[in-house]
Amino acid sequence: MTRVLILGGTTEAGLLARAVAEAGIPAIYSYAGRTASPVRQPLATRVGGFGGPQGLADFLRAEAITAVVDATHPFAARMSANAVAACAATGVPLAAFEREPWRPRPGDDWRRVPDIDAAVAALAGEPARVFLALGRLHLAAFAAAPQHDYLLRLVDAPTTPLPLPNARAVIARGPFTIEDDISLLRSHAIELVVAKNAGGVGASAKLDAARHLSLPVILIDRPYVPERLVLRSLAEVMAWLGHDVPPETLRGV
Ligand code: NAP
């Protein structure tokens, strides 16, 4: 019998959870547990790390999982590598549900960098008002460029002091519209945006807003993930699971 594990924490994973639930496919949704109040899913949900590739392999066996869909964020490279290793060790089929990376459009002023450290290095120079669209975990690295005035957007209000000397946080959960992000960048007089090349629609508004306002963007490329089957659409993932997407699900996409 089919029993799917969805590695989640993204808009795509939420869409998949809905389609899988509506198709009646037995499945477990897994959150890392990074946010205080994760979005409720219409599936059995577990929270927290598995304990590395070995822990995940043990989980797959114990829960009799027959297919894994890695729908984590493209920057969740450790989880994705663990999924490749654990699925290879157990023989459980694995597919990644991964958004296409963003590609530049006319009017974009992108400076592409390979990783967070390179983004910090690219910020050497005169003080500026910077929108750091990165999430809480990567902020500390930017303490090496303390001359800037940073704007952060976080899902949860910080419970400890921010690791940057001049930083303010707005608390909000995406997806955001281009109007939201133009107004955010304007109201904070932002001069430069730093973002990860996450891809997808839910997080692209900040890049659309930067283009609209002719602001430069330091865009961090995706990290390396070992080779695996990559599927780009909900319909492809559902077909891989042996099901069509229920029409009522597609209506909401
Ligand atoms: P990561 O660095 O690749 O993962 C670190 C560890 O967290 C993994 O080794 C695993 O612990 C645990 N983990 C990650 N995702 C998990 C999941 N879905 N279920 C159970 N355990 C998970 O990941 P990350 O970048 O910290 O991302 C954590 C979560 O936030 C992911 O679910 C991701 O989809 C979501 N997210 C990440 C970003 C981002 O920019 N990185 C943005 C939006 C959402 P064990 O080794 O103990 O199993």
PDB file of C-alpha atoms and ligand atoms in Angstrom:
ATOM      1  CA  MET A   1       0.000   0.000   0.000  1.00  0.00           C
ATOM      2  CA  THR A   2       1.160   3.552  -0.796  1.00  0.00           C
ATOM      3  CA  ARG A   3       2.347   5.666   2.110  1.00  0.00           C
ATOM      4  CA  VAL A   4       3.991   8.977   1.247  1.00  0.00           C
ATOM      5  CA  LEU A   5       6.327  11.163   3.289  1.00  0.00           C
ATOM      6  CA  ILE A   6       6.255  14.849   2.310  1.00  0.00           C
ATOM      7  CA  LEU A   7       9.257  16.853   3.486  1.00  0.00           C
ATOM      8  CA  GLY A   8       7.659  20.249   3.781  1.00  0.00           C
ATOM      9  CA  GLY A   9       7.918  23.823   4.959  1.00  0.00           C
ATOM     10  CA  THR A  10       7.092  25.552   1.640  1.00  0.00           C
ATOM     11  CA  THR A  11       4.092  26.820  -0.318  1.00  0.00           C
ATOM     12  CA  GLU A  12       4.613  23.945  -2.778  1.00  0.00           C
ATOM     13  CA  ALA A  13       4.516  21.386   0.036  1.00  0.00           C
ATOM     14  CA  GLY A  14       1.231  22.883   1.244  1.00  0.00           C
ATOM     15  CA  LEU A  15      -0.309  22.593  -2.231  1.00  0.00           C
ATOM     16  CA  LEU A  16       0.876  19.009  -2.482  1.00  0.00           C
ATOM     17  CA  ALA A  17      -0.497  18.170   0.969  1.00  0.00           C
ATOM     18  CA  ARG A  18      -3.901  19.437  -0.106  1.00  0.00           C
ATOM     19  CA  ALA A  19      -3.866  17.452  -3.350  1.00  0.00           C
ATOM     20  CA  VAL A  20      -2.675  14.290  -1.609  1.00  0.00           C
ATOM     21  CA  ALA A  21      -5.342  14.640   1.089  1.00  0.00           C
ATOM     22  CA  GLU A  22      -8.079  15.220  -1.505  1.00  0.00           C
ATOM     23  CA  ALA A  23      -6.905  12.199  -3.503  1.00  0.00           C
ATOM     24  CA  GLY A  24      -7.093  10.093  -0.324  1.00  0.00           C
ATOM     25  CA  ILE A  25      -3.421   9.034  -0.489  1.00  0.00           C
ATOM     26  CA  PRO A  26      -2.085   7.980   2.942  1.00  0.00           C
ATOM     27  CA  ALA A  27       0.701  10.420   3.790  1.00  0.00           C
ATOM     28  CA  ILE A  28       2.699  12.094   6.542  1.00  0.00           C
ATOM     29  CA  TYR A  29       3.775  15.747   6.335  1.00  0.00           C
ATOM     30  CA  SER A  30       7.054  16.668   8.007  1.00  0.00           C
ATOM     31  CA  TYR A  31       8.054  20.081   9.357  1.00  0.00           C
ATOM     32  CA  ALA A  32      11.540  20.952  10.619  1.00  0.00           C
ATOM     33  CA  GLY A  33       9.940  22.963  13.422  1.00  0.00           C
ATOM     34  CA  ARG A  34      11.543  26.303  12.595  1.00  0.00           C
ATOM     35  CA  THR A  35       8.436  28.485  13.047  1.00  0.00           C
ATOM     36  CA  ALA A  36       6.401  28.907  16.209  1.00  0.00           C
ATOM     37  CA  SER A  37       2.994  28.320  14.585  1.00  0.00           C
ATOM     38  CA  PRO A  38       3.375  26.332  11.364  1.00  0.00           C
ATOM     39  CA  VAL A  39       0.486  26.323   8.893  1.00  0.00           C
ATOM     40  CA  ARG A  40      -1.890  23.419   9.660  1.00  0.00           C
ATOM     41  CA  GLN A  41      -1.873  20.702   7.011  1.00  0.00           C
ATOM     42  CA  PRO A  42      -4.731  18.386   6.036  1.00  0.00           C
ATOM     43  CA  LEU A  43      -2.480  15.355   6.696  1.00  0.00           C
ATOM     44  CA  ALA A  44      -0.932  13.599   9.677  1.00  0.00           C
ATOM     45  CA  THR A  45       1.923  15.930  10.640  1.00  0.00           C
ATOM     46  CA  ARG A  46       5.184  15.381  12.480  1.00  0.00           C
ATOM     47  CA  VAL A  47       7.621  18.094  13.580  1.00  0.00           C
ATOM     48  CA  GLY A  48      11.416  18.087  14.078  1.00  0.00           C
ATOM     49  CA  GLY A  49      14.582  16.623  12.573  1.00  0.00           C
ATOM     50  CA  PHE A  50      14.888  12.893  11.950  1.00  0.00           C
ATOM     51  CA  GLY A  51      18.469  12.638  13.212  1.00  0.00           C
ATOM     52  CA  GLY A  52      20.458  12.763   9.975  1.00  0.00           C
ATOM     53  CA  PRO A  53      20.264  10.327   7.045  1.00  0.00           C
ATOM     54  CA  GLN A  54      20.331   7.298   9.344  1.00  0.00           C
ATOM     55  CA  GLY A  55      17.444   8.669  11.423  1.00  0.00           C
ATOM     56  CA  LEU A  56      15.440   9.329   8.270  1.00  0.00           C
ATOM     57  CA  ALA A  57      16.165   5.820   6.945  1.00  0.00           C
ATOM     58  CA  ASP A  58      14.950   4.376  10.266  1.00  0.00           C
ATOM     59  CA  PHE A  59      11.807   6.528  10.044  1.00  0.00           C
ATOM     60  CA  LEU A  60      11.091   5.354   6.464  1.00  0.00           C
ATOM     61  CA  ARG A  61      11.326   1.722   7.565  1.00  0.00           C
ATOM     62  CA  ALA A  62       9.382   2.174  10.813  1.00  0.00           C
ATOM     63  CA  GLU A  63       6.531   4.031   9.073  1.00  0.00           C
ATOM     64  CA  ALA A  64       6.555   1.729   6.004  1.00  0.00           C
ATOM     65  CA  ILE A  65       6.946   4.729   3.687  1.00  0.00           C
ATOM     66  CA  THR A  66       6.727   3.793  -0.009  1.00  0.00           C
ATOM     67  CA  ALA A  67       7.578   7.169  -1.593  1.00  0.00           C
ATOM     68  CA  VAL A  68       9.234  10.392  -0.430  1.00  0.00           C
ATOM     69  CA  VAL A  69       8.513  13.801  -1.942  1.00  0.00           C
ATOM     70  CA  ASP A  70      11.129  16.350  -0.955  1.00  0.00           C
ATOM     71  CA  ALA A  71       9.187  19.610  -1.158  1.00  0.00           C
ATOM     72  CA  THR A  72      11.579  21.537   1.084  1.00  0.00           C
ATOM     73  CA  HIS A  73      12.956  24.956   0.173  1.00  0.00           C
ATOM     74  CA  PRO A  74      15.743  24.898  -2.458  1.00  0.00           C
ATOM     75  CA  PHE A  75      18.089  26.272   0.236  1.00  0.00           C
ATOM     76  CA  ALA A  76      17.310  23.404   2.650  1.00  0.00           C
ATOM     77  CA  ALA A  77      20.286  21.534   1.181  1.00  0.00           C
ATOM     78  CA  ARG A  78      21.104  19.383   4.200  1.00  0.00           C
ATOM     79  CA  MET A  79      17.596  17.925   4.414  1.00  0.00           C
ATOM     80  CA  SER A  80      17.596  17.280   0.666  1.00  0.00           C
ATOM     81  CA  ALA A  81      20.992  15.542   0.784  1.00  0.00           C
ATOM     82  CA  ASN A  82      19.794  13.425   3.725  1.00  0.00           C
ATOM     83  CA  ALA A  83      16.708  12.424   1.736  1.00  0.00           C
ATOM     84  CA  VAL A  84      18.860  11.287  -1.198  1.00  0.00           C
ATOM     85  CA  ALA A  85      21.063   9.200   1.133  1.00  0.00           C
ATOM     86  CA  ALA A  86      18.201   7.701   3.163  1.00  0.00           C
ATOM     87  CA  CYS A  87      16.139   6.791   0.088  1.00  0.00           C
ATOM     88  CA  ALA A  88      19.190   5.189  -1.554  1.00  0.00           C
ATOM     89  CA  ALA A  89      19.844   3.177   1.627  1.00  0.00           C
ATOM     90  CA  THR A  90      16.247   1.955   1.961  1.00  0.00           C
ATOM     91  CA  GLY A  91      15.280   1.685  -1.720  1.00  0.00           C
ATOM     92  CA  VAL A  92      12.345   4.070  -1.227  1.00  0.00           C
ATOM     93  CA  PRO A  93      11.680   6.134  -4.412  1.00  0.00           C
ATOM     94  CA  LEU A  94      12.386   9.867  -4.044  1.00  0.00           C
ATOM     95  CA  ALA A  95      11.231  12.863  -6.074  1.00  0.00           C
ATOM     96  CA  ALA A  96      11.905  16.519  -5.385  1.00  0.00           C
ATOM     97  CA  PHE A  97       9.084  19.002  -5.972  1.00  0.00           C
ATOM     98  CA  GLU A  98      11.227  22.021  -6.693  1.00  0.00           C
ATOM     99  CA  ARG A  99      10.480  25.427  -8.177  1.00  0.00           C
ATOM    100  CA  GLU A 100      12.440  26.713 -11.152  1.00  0.00           C
ATOM    101  CA  PRO A 101      15.042  29.281 -10.135  1.00  0.00           C
ATOM    102  CA  TRP A 102      14.224  32.897 -10.964  1.00  0.00           C
ATOM    103  CA  ARG A 103      15.782  34.243 -14.140  1.00  0.00           C
ATOM    104  CA  PRO A 104      16.493  37.938 -14.788  1.00  0.00           C
ATOM    105  CA  ARG A 105      13.944  39.994 -16.704  1.00  0.00           C
ATOM    106  CA  PRO A 106      14.453  43.293 -18.521  1.00  0.00           C
ATOM    107  CA  GLY A 107      15.027  46.028 -15.948  1.00  0.00           C
ATOM    108  CA  ASP A 108      16.559  43.721 -13.334  1.00  0.00           C
ATOM    109  CA  ASP A 109      19.876  44.791 -11.802  1.00  0.00           C
ATOM    110  CA  TRP A 110      21.049  41.543 -10.208  1.00  0.00           C
ATOM    111  CA  ARG A 111      24.498  40.864  -8.795  1.00  0.00           C
ATOM    112  CA  ARG A 112      24.645  37.094  -8.459  1.00  0.00           C
ATOM    113  CA  VAL A 113      26.765  35.575  -5.702  1.00  0.00           C
ATOM    114  CA  PRO A 114      27.390  31.905  -4.867  1.00  0.00           C
ATOM    115  CA  ASP A 115      26.586  31.935  -1.135  1.00  0.00           C
ATOM    116  CA  ILE A 116      25.869  33.974   2.007  1.00  0.00           C
ATOM    117  CA  ASP A 117      29.538  34.823   2.634  1.00  0.00           C
ATOM    118  CA  ALA A 118      29.845  36.207  -0.895  1.00  0.00           C
ATOM    119  CA  ALA A 119      26.699  38.278  -0.298  1.00  0.00           C
ATOM    120  CA  VAL A 120      28.303  39.752   2.835  1.00  0.00           C
ATOM    121  CA  ALA A 121      31.497  40.481   0.870  1.00  0.00           C
ATOM    122  CA  ALA A 122      29.427  42.198  -1.833  1.00  0.00           C
ATOM    123  CA  LEU A 123      28.124  44.591   0.840  1.00  0.00           C
ATOM    124  CA  ALA A 124      31.570  46.088   1.511  1.00  0.00           C
ATOM    125  CA  GLY A 125      31.467  49.856   1.033  1.00  0.00           C
ATOM    126  CA  GLU A 126      29.409  52.872   1.962  1.00  0.00           C
ATOM    127  CA  PRO A 127      26.489  52.537   4.401  1.00  0.00           C
ATOM    128  CA  ALA A 128      23.170  51.829   2.699  1.00  0.00           C
ATOM    129  CA  ARG A 129      19.592  50.946   3.613  1.00  0.00           C
ATOM    130  CA  VAL A 130      19.412  47.227   2.871  1.00  0.00           C
ATOM    131  CA  PHE A 131      16.416  44.871   2.793  1.00  0.00           C
ATOM    132  CA  LEU A 132      17.819  41.543   3.937  1.00  0.00           C
ATOM    133  CA  ALA A 133      15.185  39.085   2.701  1.00  0.00           C
ATOM    134  CA  LEU A 134      16.839  35.991   4.147  1.00  0.00           C
ATOM    135  CA  GLY A 135      15.156  34.697   7.261  1.00  0.00           C
ATOM    136  CA  ARG A 136      16.471  34.600  10.791  1.00  0.00           C
ATOM    137  CA  LEU A 137      19.058  31.807  10.459  1.00  0.00           C
ATOM    138  CA  HIS A 138      21.430  33.669   8.145  1.00  0.00           C
ATOM    139  CA  LEU A 139      21.450  37.086   9.785  1.00  0.00           C
ATOM    140  CA  ALA A 140      24.533  36.664  11.964  1.00  0.00           C
ATOM    141  CA  ALA A 141      26.872  36.527   8.952  1.00  0.00           C
ATOM    142  CA  PHE A 142      25.913  40.118   8.107  1.00  0.00           C
ATOM    143  CA  ALA A 143      27.402  41.379  11.374  1.00  0.00           C
ATOM    144  CA  ALA A 144      30.617  41.489   9.283  1.00  0.00           C
ATOM    145  CA  ALA A 145      29.020  44.391   7.342  1.00  0.00           C
ATOM    146  CA  PRO A 146      27.763  46.437  10.315  1.00  0.00           C
ATOM    147  CA  GLN A 147      27.781  49.823   8.554  1.00  0.00           C
ATOM    148  CA  HIS A 148      24.387  49.259   6.895  1.00  0.00           C
ATOM    149  CA  ASP A 149      20.893  49.929   8.129  1.00  0.00           C
ATOM    150  CA  TYR A 150      19.089  46.609   7.752  1.00  0.00           C
ATOM    151  CA  LEU A 151      15.403  45.880   7.265  1.00  0.00           C
ATOM    152  CA  LEU A 152      14.381  42.271   8.010  1.00  0.00           C
ATOM    153  CA  ARG A 153      11.117  40.445   7.403  1.00  0.00           C
ATOM    154  CA  LEU A 154      10.621  37.541   9.772  1.00  0.00           C
ATOM    155  CA  VAL A 155       7.801  35.020  10.266  1.00  0.00           C
ATOM    156  CA  ASP A 156       8.050  35.112  14.083  1.00  0.00           C
ATOM    157  CA  ALA A 157       8.888  38.104  16.285  1.00  0.00           C
ATOM    158  CA  PRO A 158      12.489  37.659  17.505  1.00  0.00           C
ATOM    159  CA  THR A 159      12.765  36.450  21.103  1.00  0.00           C
ATOM    160  CA  THR A 160      16.476  37.302  21.360  1.00  0.00           C
ATOM    161  CA  PRO A 161      18.265  40.509  20.262  1.00  0.00           C
ATOM    162  CA  LEU A 162      18.952  40.689  16.525  1.00  0.00           C
ATOM    163  CA  PRO A 163      22.608  39.869  15.711  1.00  0.00           C
ATOM    164  CA  LEU A 164      23.000  43.114  13.708  1.00  0.00           C
ATOM    165  CA  PRO A 165      23.676  46.563  15.206  1.00  0.00           C
ATOM    166  CA  ASN A 166      21.308  48.589  12.982  1.00  0.00           C
ATOM    167  CA  ALA A 167      18.351  46.384  12.163  1.00  0.00           C
ATOM    168  CA  ARG A 168      14.571  46.557  12.287  1.00  0.00           C
ATOM    169  CA  ALA A 169      12.239  43.658  11.703  1.00  0.00           C
ATOM    170  CA  VAL A 170       8.750  43.577  10.248  1.00  0.00           C
ATOM    171  CA  ILE A 171       6.843  40.434  11.168  1.00  0.00           C
ATOM    172  CA  ALA A 172       4.876  38.927   8.291  1.00  0.00           C
ATOM    173  CA  ARG A 173       4.254  35.600   6.589  1.00  0.00           C
ATOM    174  CA  GLY A 174       4.146  35.388   2.775  1.00  0.00           C
ATOM    175  CA  PRO A 175       3.060  35.083   0.072  1.00  0.00           C
ATOM    176  CA  PHE A 176       3.384  38.843  -0.614  1.00  0.00           C
ATOM    177  CA  THR A 177       2.104  40.905  -3.522  1.00  0.00           C
ATOM    178  CA  ILE A 178       4.178  43.324  -5.584  1.00  0.00           C
ATOM    179  CA  GLU A 179       2.086  46.182  -4.128  1.00  0.00           C
ATOM    180  CA  ASP A 180       2.959  45.018  -0.576  1.00  0.00           C
ATOM    181  CA  ASP A 181       6.641  44.925  -1.405  1.00  0.00           C
ATOM    182  CA  ILE A 182       6.808  48.227  -3.316  1.00  0.00           C
ATOM    183  CA  SER A 183       5.174  49.891  -0.338  1.00  0.00           C
ATOM    184  CA  LEU A 184       7.569  48.135   2.111  1.00  0.00           C
ATOM    185  CA  LEU A 185      10.695  49.124   0.139  1.00  0.00           C
ATOM    186  CA  ARG A 186       9.446  52.699  -0.349  1.00  0.00           C
ATOM    187  CA  SER A 187       8.371  53.267   3.239  1.00  0.00           C
ATOM    188  CA  HIS A 188      11.807  52.152   4.525  1.00  0.00           C
ATOM    189  CA  ALA A 189      13.688  54.039   1.752  1.00  0.00           C
ATOM    190  CA  ILE A 190      15.494  50.818   0.805  1.00  0.00           C
ATOM    191  CA  GLU A 191      18.448  51.193  -1.584  1.00  0.00           C
ATOM    192  CA  LEU A 192      19.526  47.556  -2.009  1.00  0.00           C
ATOM    193  CA  VAL A 193      17.885  44.117  -1.655  1.00  0.00           C
ATOM    194  CA  VAL A 194      19.642  40.890  -0.642  1.00  0.00           C
ATOM    195  CA  ALA A 195      17.712  37.712  -1.455  1.00  0.00           C
ATOM    196  CA  LYS A 196      18.142  33.992  -2.140  1.00  0.00           C
ATOM    197  CA  ASN A 197      17.207  32.593  -5.537  1.00  0.00           C
ATOM    198  CA  ALA A 198      14.324  30.646  -4.051  1.00  0.00           C
ATOM    199  CA  GLY A 199      12.177  30.618  -7.194  1.00  0.00           C
ATOM    200  CA  GLY A 200       8.403  30.193  -7.185  1.00  0.00           C
ATOM    201  CA  VAL A 201       5.639  32.755  -7.023  1.00  0.00           C
ATOM    202  CA  GLY A 202       5.167  33.224  -3.280  1.00  0.00           C
ATOM    203  CA  ALA A 203       8.469  35.037  -2.729  1.00  0.00           C
ATOM    204  CA  SER A 204       9.088  36.750  -6.070  1.00  0.00           C
ATOM    205  CA  ALA A 205       7.247  39.993  -5.252  1.00  0.00           C
ATOM    206  CA  LYS A 206      10.339  41.555  -3.671  1.00  0.00           C
ATOM    207  CA  LEU A 207      12.240  41.109  -6.960  1.00  0.00           C
ATOM    208  CA  ASP A 208       9.338  42.554  -8.952  1.00  0.00           C
ATOM    209  CA  ALA A 209       9.252  45.480  -6.516  1.00  0.00           C
ATOM    210  CA  ALA A 210      13.031  45.996  -6.794  1.00  0.00           C
ATOM    211  CA  ARG A 211      12.735  46.055 -10.619  1.00  0.00           C
ATOM    212  CA  HIS A 212       9.846  48.526 -10.390  1.00  0.00           C
ATOM    213  CA  LEU A 213      11.902  50.829  -8.134  1.00  0.00           C
ATOM    214  CA  SER A 214      15.175  50.258 -10.109  1.00  0.00           C
ATOM    215  CA  LEU A 215      16.933  48.891  -7.028  1.00  0.00           C
ATOM    216  CA  PRO A 216      19.950  46.569  -7.268  1.00  0.00           C
ATOM    217  CA  VAL A 217      19.569  43.038  -5.888  1.00  0.00           C
ATOM    218  CA  ILE A 218      22.346  40.830  -4.514  1.00  0.00           C
ATOM    219  CA  LEU A 219      20.930  37.409  -5.424  1.00  0.00           C
ATOM    220  CA  ILE A 220      22.362  34.303  -3.770  1.00  0.00           C
ATOM    221  CA  ASP A 221      22.534  31.201  -5.973  1.00  0.00           C
ATOM    222  CA  ARG A 222      21.115  27.878  -4.796  1.00  0.00           C
ATOM    223  CA  PRO A 223      23.329  25.491  -2.863  1.00  0.00           C
ATOM    224  CA  TYR A 224      24.452  22.137  -4.278  1.00  0.00           C
ATOM    225  CA  VAL A 225      22.113  19.169  -3.781  1.00  0.00           C
ATOM    226  CA  PRO A 226      23.030  15.613  -4.914  1.00  0.00           C
ATOM    227  CA  GLU A 227      21.309  14.436  -8.083  1.00  0.00           C
ATOM    228  CA  ARG A 228      17.714  13.231  -7.725  1.00  0.00           C
ATOM    229  CA  LEU A 229      14.515  13.182  -9.762  1.00  0.00           C
ATOM    230  CA  VAL A 230      13.235  16.786  -9.905  1.00  0.00           C
ATOM    231  CA  LEU A 231       9.573  17.527 -10.736  1.00  0.00           C
ATOM    232  CA  ARG A 232       8.426  21.091 -11.362  1.00  0.00           C
ATOM    233  CA  SER A 233       4.634  20.982 -11.097  1.00  0.00           C
ATOM    234  CA  LEU A 234       1.967  19.633  -8.797  1.00  0.00           C
ATOM    235  CA  ALA A 235       0.486  17.641 -11.694  1.00  0.00           C
ATOM    236  CA  GLU A 236       3.863  15.951 -12.311  1.00  0.00           C
ATOM    237  CA  VAL A 237       4.247  15.030  -8.650  1.00  0.00           C
ATOM    238  CA  MET A 238       0.713  13.636  -8.469  1.00  0.00           C
ATOM    239  CA  ALA A 239       1.315  11.636 -11.661  1.00  0.00           C
ATOM    240  CA  TRP A 240       4.550  10.279 -10.129  1.00  0.00           C
ATOM    241  CA  LEU A 241       2.430   9.185  -7.134  1.00  0.00           C
ATOM    242  CA  GLY A 242       0.048   7.499  -9.568  1.00  0.00           C
ATOM    243  CA  HIS A 243      -2.809  10.018  -9.282  1.00  0.00           C
ATOM    244  CA  ASP A 244      -4.296  12.912 -11.210  1.00  0.00           C
ATOM    245  CA  VAL A 245      -4.639  16.283  -9.486  1.00  0.00           C
ATOM    246  CA  PRO A 246      -8.241  16.582  -8.273  1.00  0.00           C
ATOM    247  CA  PRO A 247      -9.907  19.382 -10.323  1.00  0.00           C
ATOM    248  CA  GLU A 248     -11.032  21.206  -7.153  1.00  0.00           C
ATOM    249  CA  THR A 249      -7.342  21.450  -6.130  1.00  0.00           C
ATOM    250  CA  LEU A 250      -6.258  22.912  -9.473  1.00  0.00           C
ATOM    251  CA  ARG A 251      -8.976  25.563  -9.173  1.00  0.00           C
ATOM    252  CA  GLY A 252      -7.185  26.979  -6.105  1.00  0.00           C
ATOM    253  CA  VAL A 253      -3.675  26.938  -7.622  1.00  0.00           C
TER     254      VAL A 253
HETATM  255  P1  NAP B   1      18.442  22.296   6.252  1.00  0.00           P
HETATM  256  O1  NAP B   1      19.559  23.183   6.681  1.00  0.00           O
HETATM  257  O2  NAP B   1      18.573  21.566   4.979  1.00  0.00           O
HETATM  258  O3  NAP B   1      18.146  21.201   7.360  1.00  0.00           O
HETATM  259  C1  NAP B   1      18.778  21.153   8.616  1.00  0.00           C
HETATM  260  C2  NAP B   1      18.144  20.027   9.398  1.00  0.00           C
HETATM  261  O4  NAP B   1      16.807  20.361   9.758  1.00  0.00           O
HETATM  262  C3  NAP B   1      18.012  18.744   8.596  1.00  0.00           C
HETATM  263  O5  NAP B   1      19.225  18.021   8.575  1.00  0.00           O
HETATM  264  C4  NAP B   1      16.891  18.062   9.337  1.00  0.00           C
HETATM  265  O6  NAP B   1      17.367  17.560  10.582  1.00  0.00           O
HETATM  266  C5  NAP B   1      15.974  19.205   9.690  1.00  0.00           C
HETATM  267  N1  NAP B   1      14.936  19.420   8.676  1.00  0.00           N
HETATM  268  C6  NAP B   1      14.936  20.303   7.635  1.00  0.00           C
HETATM  269  N2  NAP B   1      13.773  20.246   6.973  1.00  0.00           N
HETATM  270  C7  NAP B   1      13.018  19.315   7.595  1.00  0.00           C
HETATM  271  C8  NAP B   1      11.697  18.816   7.389  1.00  0.00           C
HETATM  272  N3  NAP B   1      10.903  19.303   6.421  1.00  0.00           N
HETATM  273  N4  NAP B   1      11.258  17.848   8.231  1.00  0.00           N
HETATM  274  C9  NAP B   1      12.041  17.389   9.241  1.00  0.00           C
HETATM  275  N5  NAP B   1      13.280  17.830   9.500  1.00  0.00           N
HETATM  276  C10 NAP B   1      13.760  18.785   8.685  1.00  0.00           C
HETATM  277  O7  NAP B   1      17.057  23.091   6.261  1.00  0.00           O
HETATM  278  P2  NAP B   1      16.749  24.635   6.580  1.00  0.00           P
HETATM  279  O8  NAP B   1      17.309  25.465   5.485  1.00  0.00           O
HETATM  280  O9  NAP B   1      17.101  24.912   8.009  1.00  0.00           O
HETATM  281  O10 NAP B   1      15.158  24.615   6.415  1.00  0.00           O
HETATM  282  C11 NAP B   1      14.339  24.096   7.443  1.00  0.00           C
HETATM  283  C12 NAP B   1      12.891  24.086   6.992  1.00  0.00           C
HETATM  284  O11 NAP B   1      12.495  25.406   6.630  1.00  0.00           O
HETATM  285  C13 NAP B   1      12.650  23.197   5.768  1.00  0.00           C
HETATM  286  O12 NAP B   1      11.462  22.489   6.008  1.00  0.00           O
HETATM  287  C14 NAP B   1      12.497  24.171   4.627  1.00  0.00           C
HETATM  288  O13 NAP B   1      11.597  23.689   3.641  1.00  0.00           O
HETATM  289  C15 NAP B   1      11.938  25.402   5.321  1.00  0.00           C
HETATM  290  N6  NAP B   1      12.362  26.654   4.683  1.00  0.00           N
HETATM  291  C16 NAP B   1      13.687  26.924   4.496  1.00  0.00           C
HETATM  292  C17 NAP B   1      14.069  28.110   3.891  1.00  0.00           C
HETATM  293  C18 NAP B   1      15.516  28.412   3.634  1.00  0.00           C
HETATM  294  O14 NAP B   1      15.796  29.473   3.046  1.00  0.00           O
HETATM  295  N7  NAP B   1      16.448  27.559   4.006  1.00  0.00           N
HETATM  296  C19 NAP B   1      13.087  29.022   3.487  1.00  0.00           C
HETATM  297  C20 NAP B   1      11.731  28.720   3.687  1.00  0.00           C
HETATM  298  C21 NAP B   1      11.382  27.530   4.297  1.00  0.00           C
HETATM  299  P3  NAP B   1      17.827  16.022  10.763  1.00  0.00           P
HETATM  300  O15 NAP B   1      19.157  15.928  10.077  1.00  0.00           O
HETATM  301  O16 NAP B   1      17.883  15.862  12.242  1.00  0.00           O
HETATM  302  O17 NAP B   1      16.788  15.166  10.097  1.00  0.00           O
END
